[in-house]
Amino acid sequence: MSAASASTLRASDGGAGLPRHVAIIMDGNGRWAKARHLPRVAGHRKGAEAVRATIRAARELGIEVLTLYAFSSENWRRPEEEVSDLKGLLRHYLLGEIEELAANGVRLRVIGEYRRFGPELARLLDDAIERTVGNRAMTLVIALNYGAQDEIVRAARALAEDALAGRIDPAAIDAETLDARLDTRELPPPDLLIRTSGERRLSNFLLWQAAYAELLFVDTLWPDFGREALFAAVADYGRRERRFGGL
């Protein structure tokens, strides 16, 4: 699609229009590599290129928030060599891409217990977050060592501790109170949640936040995703009618 197509998507007044927040479960790196008789790390490297292309396309469209599921809390069960490769790719990405993110006004935010990746990666992430904190063109959220059930448990535990200490009345706890304790606090909920590779499940991703998200499952493997695929997904979203439980 051309830049004019991006303008058309933004200006559309039919259907749902342009999503403020797009969340993506990036799936299929391993299958992409296997189909080409390559090691799994080759799929992850190609997937990193898809990340770059998708971020640029999201900025072009004017999407406010892009959330990418990069490493789940269950991914630690993968072979140690693959986890090490993923950590190395994350380090390479942070060192190589932070300049472009900063120059283009992209704010980086991380959800999940990312300090488990070790002090070096945690420091790089902290530095990148701090460097881009004032940017307003788009917010890029990376989910690292993230699991939605764990996130909800941590939020519930924090509220329980405050209630026991008398800092909050249990009767006053509502959806907004819990939402304010989640990793995604102060962010709009996802309007569109995409999963690549043909799988049709949420895999413990943004379970609370995606309560009213439009879901889109595509057969494209993540390394083959990019600008055209994101534009097509946003166009699909724009044709939908969102009711939020109403008529």
CSV table of C-alpha atoms in Angstrom, one decimal:
chain,number,residue,atom,x,y,z
A,1,MET,CA,0.0,0.0,0.0
A,2,SER,CA,1.1,3.6,-0.6
A,3,ALA,CA,1.3,6.5,1.8
A,4,ALA,CA,-2.0,7.6,0.4
A,5,SER,CA,-3.5,4.3,1.5
A,6,ALA,CA,-2.3,5.0,5.1
A,7,SER,CA,-4.1,8.3,4.9
A,8,THR,CA,-7.2,6.6,3.7
A,9,LEU,CA,-7.1,4.2,6.6
A,10,ARG,CA,-6.6,7.0,9.1
A,11,ALA,CA,-9.4,9.1,7.7
A,12,SER,CA,-12.0,6.3,7.4
A,13,ASP,CA,-15.2,7.1,9.1
A,14,GLY,CA,-16.9,3.8,8.5
A,15,GLY,CA,-16.7,0.8,10.9
A,16,ALA,CA,-14.2,0.9,13.7
A,17,GLY,CA,-11.7,3.2,11.9
A,18,LEU,CA,-8.0,3.2,13.1
A,19,PRO,CA,-7.1,1.3,16.2
A,20,ARG,CA,-5.3,3.3,18.9
A,21,HIS,CA,-3.5,0.2,20.3
A,22,VAL,CA,-2.4,-2.9,18.3
A,23,ALA,CA,-1.0,-5.9,20.1
A,24,ILE,CA,0.7,-8.8,18.3
A,25,ILE,CA,1.6,-12.3,19.4
A,26,MET,CA,4.6,-12.9,17.2
A,27,ASP,CA,4.5,-16.6,16.4
A,28,GLY,CA,6.1,-18.8,13.8
A,29,ASN,CA,9.8,-18.1,13.8
A,30,GLY,CA,10.7,-21.7,14.4
A,31,ARG,CA,8.4,-23.1,11.7
A,32,TRP,CA,9.7,-20.5,9.3
A,33,ALA,CA,13.2,-21.7,9.9
A,34,LYS,CA,12.3,-25.4,9.8
A,35,ALA,CA,10.6,-25.0,6.4
A,36,ARG,CA,13.9,-23.7,5.1
A,37,HIS,CA,16.0,-26.3,6.8
A,38,LEU,CA,17.6,-23.6,8.9
A,39,PRO,CA,18.4,-23.4,12.7
A,40,ARG,CA,15.7,-21.9,14.8
A,41,VAL,CA,17.9,-18.9,15.6
A,42,ALA,CA,17.7,-18.0,11.9
A,43,GLY,CA,13.9,-17.7,12.2
A,44,HIS,CA,14.4,-15.4,15.3
A,45,ARG,CA,16.8,-13.2,13.4
A,46,LYS,CA,14.4,-12.9,10.5
A,47,GLY,CA,11.6,-12.2,13.0
A,48,ALA,CA,13.7,-9.3,14.3
A,49,GLU,CA,13.6,-7.8,10.8
A,50,ALA,CA,9.8,-8.2,10.9
A,51,VAL,CA,9.7,-6.3,14.1
A,52,ARG,CA,11.6,-3.4,12.6
A,53,ALA,CA,9.2,-3.3,9.5
A,54,THR,CA,6.1,-3.5,11.7
A,55,ILE,CA,7.2,-0.7,14.0
A,56,ARG,CA,7.8,1.6,11.0
A,57,ALA,CA,4.4,0.7,9.5
A,58,ALA,CA,2.7,1.4,12.8
A,59,ARG,CA,4.3,4.8,12.9
A,60,GLU,CA,3.3,5.4,9.3
A,61,LEU,CA,-0.4,4.6,10.2
A,62,GLY,CA,-0.4,6.8,13.2
A,63,ILE,CA,-1.0,4.0,15.7
A,64,GLU,CA,-0.5,5.3,19.3
A,65,VAL,CA,0.6,2.0,21.0
A,66,LEU,CA,2.1,-1.1,19.5
A,67,THR,CA,2.6,-4.0,21.9
A,68,LEU,CA,4.7,-7.0,20.9
A,69,TYR,CA,4.8,-10.4,22.8
A,70,ALA,CA,8.5,-11.1,22.6
A,71,PHE,CA,9.2,-13.6,25.4
A,72,SER,CA,6.5,-15.2,27.5
A,73,SER,CA,7.1,-16.5,31.1
A,74,GLU,CA,6.6,-20.0,29.6
A,75,ASN,CA,9.4,-19.6,27.1
A,76,TRP,CA,12.0,-20.4,29.7
A,77,ARG,CA,11.0,-24.1,29.1
A,78,ARG,CA,12.7,-23.9,25.7
A,79,PRO,CA,16.2,-25.3,25.2
A,80,GLU,CA,18.9,-23.3,27.0
A,81,GLU,CA,20.7,-22.6,23.7
A,82,GLU,CA,17.6,-21.1,22.1
A,83,VAL,CA,16.9,-18.9,25.2
A,84,SER,CA,20.5,-17.7,25.0
A,85,ASP,CA,20.1,-16.9,21.3
A,86,LEU,CA,17.0,-14.9,22.1
A,87,LYS,CA,18.7,-13.0,24.8
A,88,GLY,CA,21.6,-12.2,22.4
A,89,LEU,CA,19.1,-11.0,19.8
A,90,LEU,CA,17.4,-8.8,22.3
A,91,ARG,CA,20.8,-7.2,23.3
A,92,HIS,CA,21.7,-6.7,19.6
A,93,TYR,CA,18.3,-5.1,18.9
A,94,LEU,CA,18.5,-2.7,21.8
A,95,LEU,CA,22.0,-1.6,20.8
A,96,GLY,CA,21.2,-1.4,17.1
A,97,GLU,CA,17.7,0.1,17.1
A,98,ILE,CA,17.5,2.5,20.1
A,99,GLU,CA,18.9,5.3,17.9
A,100,GLU,CA,16.1,4.9,15.4
A,101,LEU,CA,13.4,4.7,18.0
A,102,ALA,CA,14.7,7.8,19.8
A,103,ALA,CA,15.1,9.8,16.5
A,104,ASN,CA,11.6,8.9,15.5
A,105,GLY,CA,9.9,9.9,18.7
A,106,VAL,CA,9.1,6.3,19.8
A,107,ARG,CA,8.8,5.7,23.6
A,108,LEU,CA,9.9,2.3,24.8
A,109,ARG,CA,8.0,0.5,27.6
A,110,VAL,CA,8.5,-3.0,28.9
A,111,ILE,CA,5.9,-5.2,30.6
A,112,GLY,CA,6.7,-8.4,32.5
A,113,GLU,CA,9.4,-9.4,34.9
A,114,TYR,CA,12.3,-8.5,32.6
A,115,ARG,CA,15.0,-8.4,35.3
A,116,ARG,CA,15.2,-12.2,35.2
A,117,PHE,CA,17.2,-11.7,32.0
A,118,GLY,CA,20.2,-10.6,34.1
A,119,PRO,CA,21.8,-7.3,35.1
A,120,GLU,CA,23.3,-6.4,31.7
A,121,LEU,CA,20.1,-6.7,29.7
A,122,ALA,CA,18.1,-5.1,32.5
A,123,ARG,CA,20.5,-2.1,32.4
A,124,LEU,CA,20.2,-1.8,28.6
A,125,LEU,CA,16.4,-1.9,28.9
A,126,ASP,CA,16.4,0.6,31.7
A,127,ASP,CA,18.7,2.9,29.7
A,128,ALA,CA,16.5,2.6,26.6
A,129,ILE,CA,13.3,3.3,28.6
A,130,GLU,CA,14.9,6.3,30.2
A,131,ARG,CA,16.2,7.7,27.0
A,132,THR,CA,12.9,7.6,25.2
A,133,VAL,CA,10.6,8.4,28.1
A,134,GLY,CA,9.7,11.9,26.7
A,135,ASN,CA,8.9,10.7,23.2
A,136,ARG,CA,5.3,11.0,22.1
A,137,ALA,CA,5.0,9.9,18.4
A,138,MET,CA,4.2,6.3,19.4
A,139,THR,CA,4.7,3.9,22.4
A,140,LEU,CA,6.3,0.6,21.7
A,141,VAL,CA,5.6,-1.9,24.4
A,142,ILE,CA,7.7,-5.1,24.6
A,143,ALA,CA,6.4,-8.0,26.7
A,144,LEU,CA,9.4,-9.8,28.2
A,145,ASN,CA,9.1,-12.7,30.6
A,146,TYR,CA,5.5,-11.7,30.6
A,147,GLY,CA,2.4,-13.8,31.5
A,148,ALA,CA,-1.0,-12.3,32.0
A,149,GLN,CA,-2.0,-14.6,34.8
A,150,ASP,CA,1.2,-13.7,36.7
A,151,GLU,CA,0.5,-10.0,36.1
A,152,ILE,CA,-3.0,-10.3,37.5
A,153,VAL,CA,-1.8,-12.2,40.5
A,154,ARG,CA,0.8,-9.6,41.2
A,155,ALA,CA,-1.8,-6.8,41.0
A,156,ALA,CA,-4.2,-8.7,43.2
A,157,ARG,CA,-1.5,-9.3,45.8
A,158,ALA,CA,-0.5,-5.7,45.9
A,159,LEU,CA,-4.2,-4.7,46.5
A,160,ALA,CA,-4.5,-7.3,49.2
A,161,GLU,CA,-1.4,-6.0,50.9
A,162,ASP,CA,-2.8,-2.4,50.8
A,163,ALA,CA,-6.1,-3.6,52.2
A,164,LEU,CA,-4.4,-5.5,55.1
A,165,ALA,CA,-2.4,-2.3,55.8
A,166,GLY,CA,-5.5,-0.2,55.8
A,167,ARG,CA,-4.4,1.9,52.8
A,168,ILE,CA,-7.4,0.9,50.8
A,169,ASP,CA,-11.0,-0.2,51.5
A,170,PRO,CA,-11.6,-3.6,50.0
A,171,ALA,CA,-15.2,-2.6,49.2
A,172,ALA,CA,-13.7,0.2,47.0
A,173,ILE,CA,-11.8,-2.2,44.8
A,174,ASP,CA,-13.2,-2.2,41.3
A,175,ALA,CA,-12.0,-2.9,37.7
A,176,GLU,CA,-10.3,0.5,37.5
A,177,THR,CA,-8.5,-0.1,40.7
A,178,LEU,CA,-7.1,-3.4,39.5
A,179,ASP,CA,-6.3,-2.0,36.1
A,180,ALA,CA,-4.2,0.7,37.7
A,181,ARG,CA,-1.9,-2.0,39.2
A,182,LEU,CA,-1.3,-3.8,36.0
A,183,ASP,CA,2.0,-3.5,34.0
A,184,THR,CA,0.0,-1.7,31.3
A,185,ARG,CA,-1.4,1.0,33.5
A,186,GLU,CA,-1.9,4.4,31.8
A,187,LEU,CA,-2.0,2.7,28.4
A,188,PRO,CA,-5.3,2.4,26.4
A,189,PRO,CA,-6.5,-1.2,26.1
A,190,PRO,CA,-5.7,-3.0,22.9
A,191,ASP,CA,-8.3,-2.4,20.1
A,192,LEU,CA,-6.8,-5.1,17.8
A,193,LEU,CA,-5.0,-8.2,18.9
A,194,ILE,CA,-3.2,-10.1,16.1
A,195,ARG,CA,-1.7,-13.6,16.2
A,196,THR,CA,0.4,-14.9,13.4
A,197,SER,CA,1.2,-18.4,12.2
A,198,GLY,CA,-2.4,-19.7,12.2
A,199,GLU,CA,-2.6,-20.5,15.9
A,200,ARG,CA,-5.9,-19.4,17.5
A,201,ARG,CA,-5.3,-18.9,21.2
A,202,LEU,CA,-4.1,-16.0,23.4
A,203,SER,CA,-1.3,-17.9,25.2
A,204,ASN,CA,-1.6,-16.0,28.4
A,205,PHE,CA,-1.2,-12.6,26.7
A,206,LEU,CA,-3.1,-9.5,27.9
A,207,LEU,CA,-6.0,-11.5,29.2
A,208,TRP,CA,-7.4,-8.7,31.2
A,209,GLN,CA,-6.7,-5.9,28.8
A,210,ALA,CA,-8.0,-7.7,25.7
A,211,ALA,CA,-11.5,-8.2,27.2
A,212,TYR,CA,-13.1,-6.2,24.3
A,213,ALA,CA,-10.2,-6.4,21.7
A,214,GLU,CA,-11.0,-7.4,18.2
A,215,LEU,CA,-9.1,-10.6,17.5
A,216,LEU,CA,-7.4,-11.4,14.2
A,217,PHE,CA,-5.7,-14.7,13.5
A,218,VAL,CA,-3.6,-14.8,10.3
A,219,ASP,CA,-1.7,-17.7,8.7
A,220,THR,CA,1.4,-15.6,8.0
A,221,LEU,CA,4.5,-16.7,9.9
A,222,TRP,CA,5.9,-13.9,11.9
A,223,PRO,CA,9.2,-13.5,9.8
A,224,ASP,CA,7.0,-12.9,6.8
A,225,PHE,CA,4.9,-10.3,8.5
A,226,GLY,CA,5.5,-6.6,7.9
A,227,ARG,CA,4.1,-3.4,6.4
A,228,GLU,CA,1.6,-4.9,4.0
A,229,ALA,CA,0.4,-7.5,6.6
A,230,LEU,CA,-0.1,-4.8,9.2
A,231,PHE,CA,-2.0,-2.5,6.8
A,232,ALA,CA,-4.2,-5.5,5.8
A,233,ALA,CA,-4.9,-6.2,9.5
A,234,VAL,CA,-5.8,-2.6,10.2
A,235,ALA,CA,-8.1,-2.5,7.2
A,236,ASP,CA,-9.9,-5.6,8.4
A,237,TYR,CA,-10.3,-4.0,11.8
A,238,GLY,CA,-11.6,-0.8,10.2
A,239,ARG,CA,-14.5,-2.8,8.6
A,240,ARG,CA,-15.7,-4.2,11.9
A,241,GLU,CA,-18.4,-2.8,14.1
A,242,ARG,CA,-17.5,-2.6,17.8
A,243,ARG,CA,-20.4,-2.8,20.3
A,244,PHE,CA,-18.7,-3.3,23.7
A,245,GLY,CA,-21.7,-5.4,24.8
A,246,GLY,CA,-24.3,-2.9,23.5
A,247,LEU,CA,-26.5,-3.1,20.5
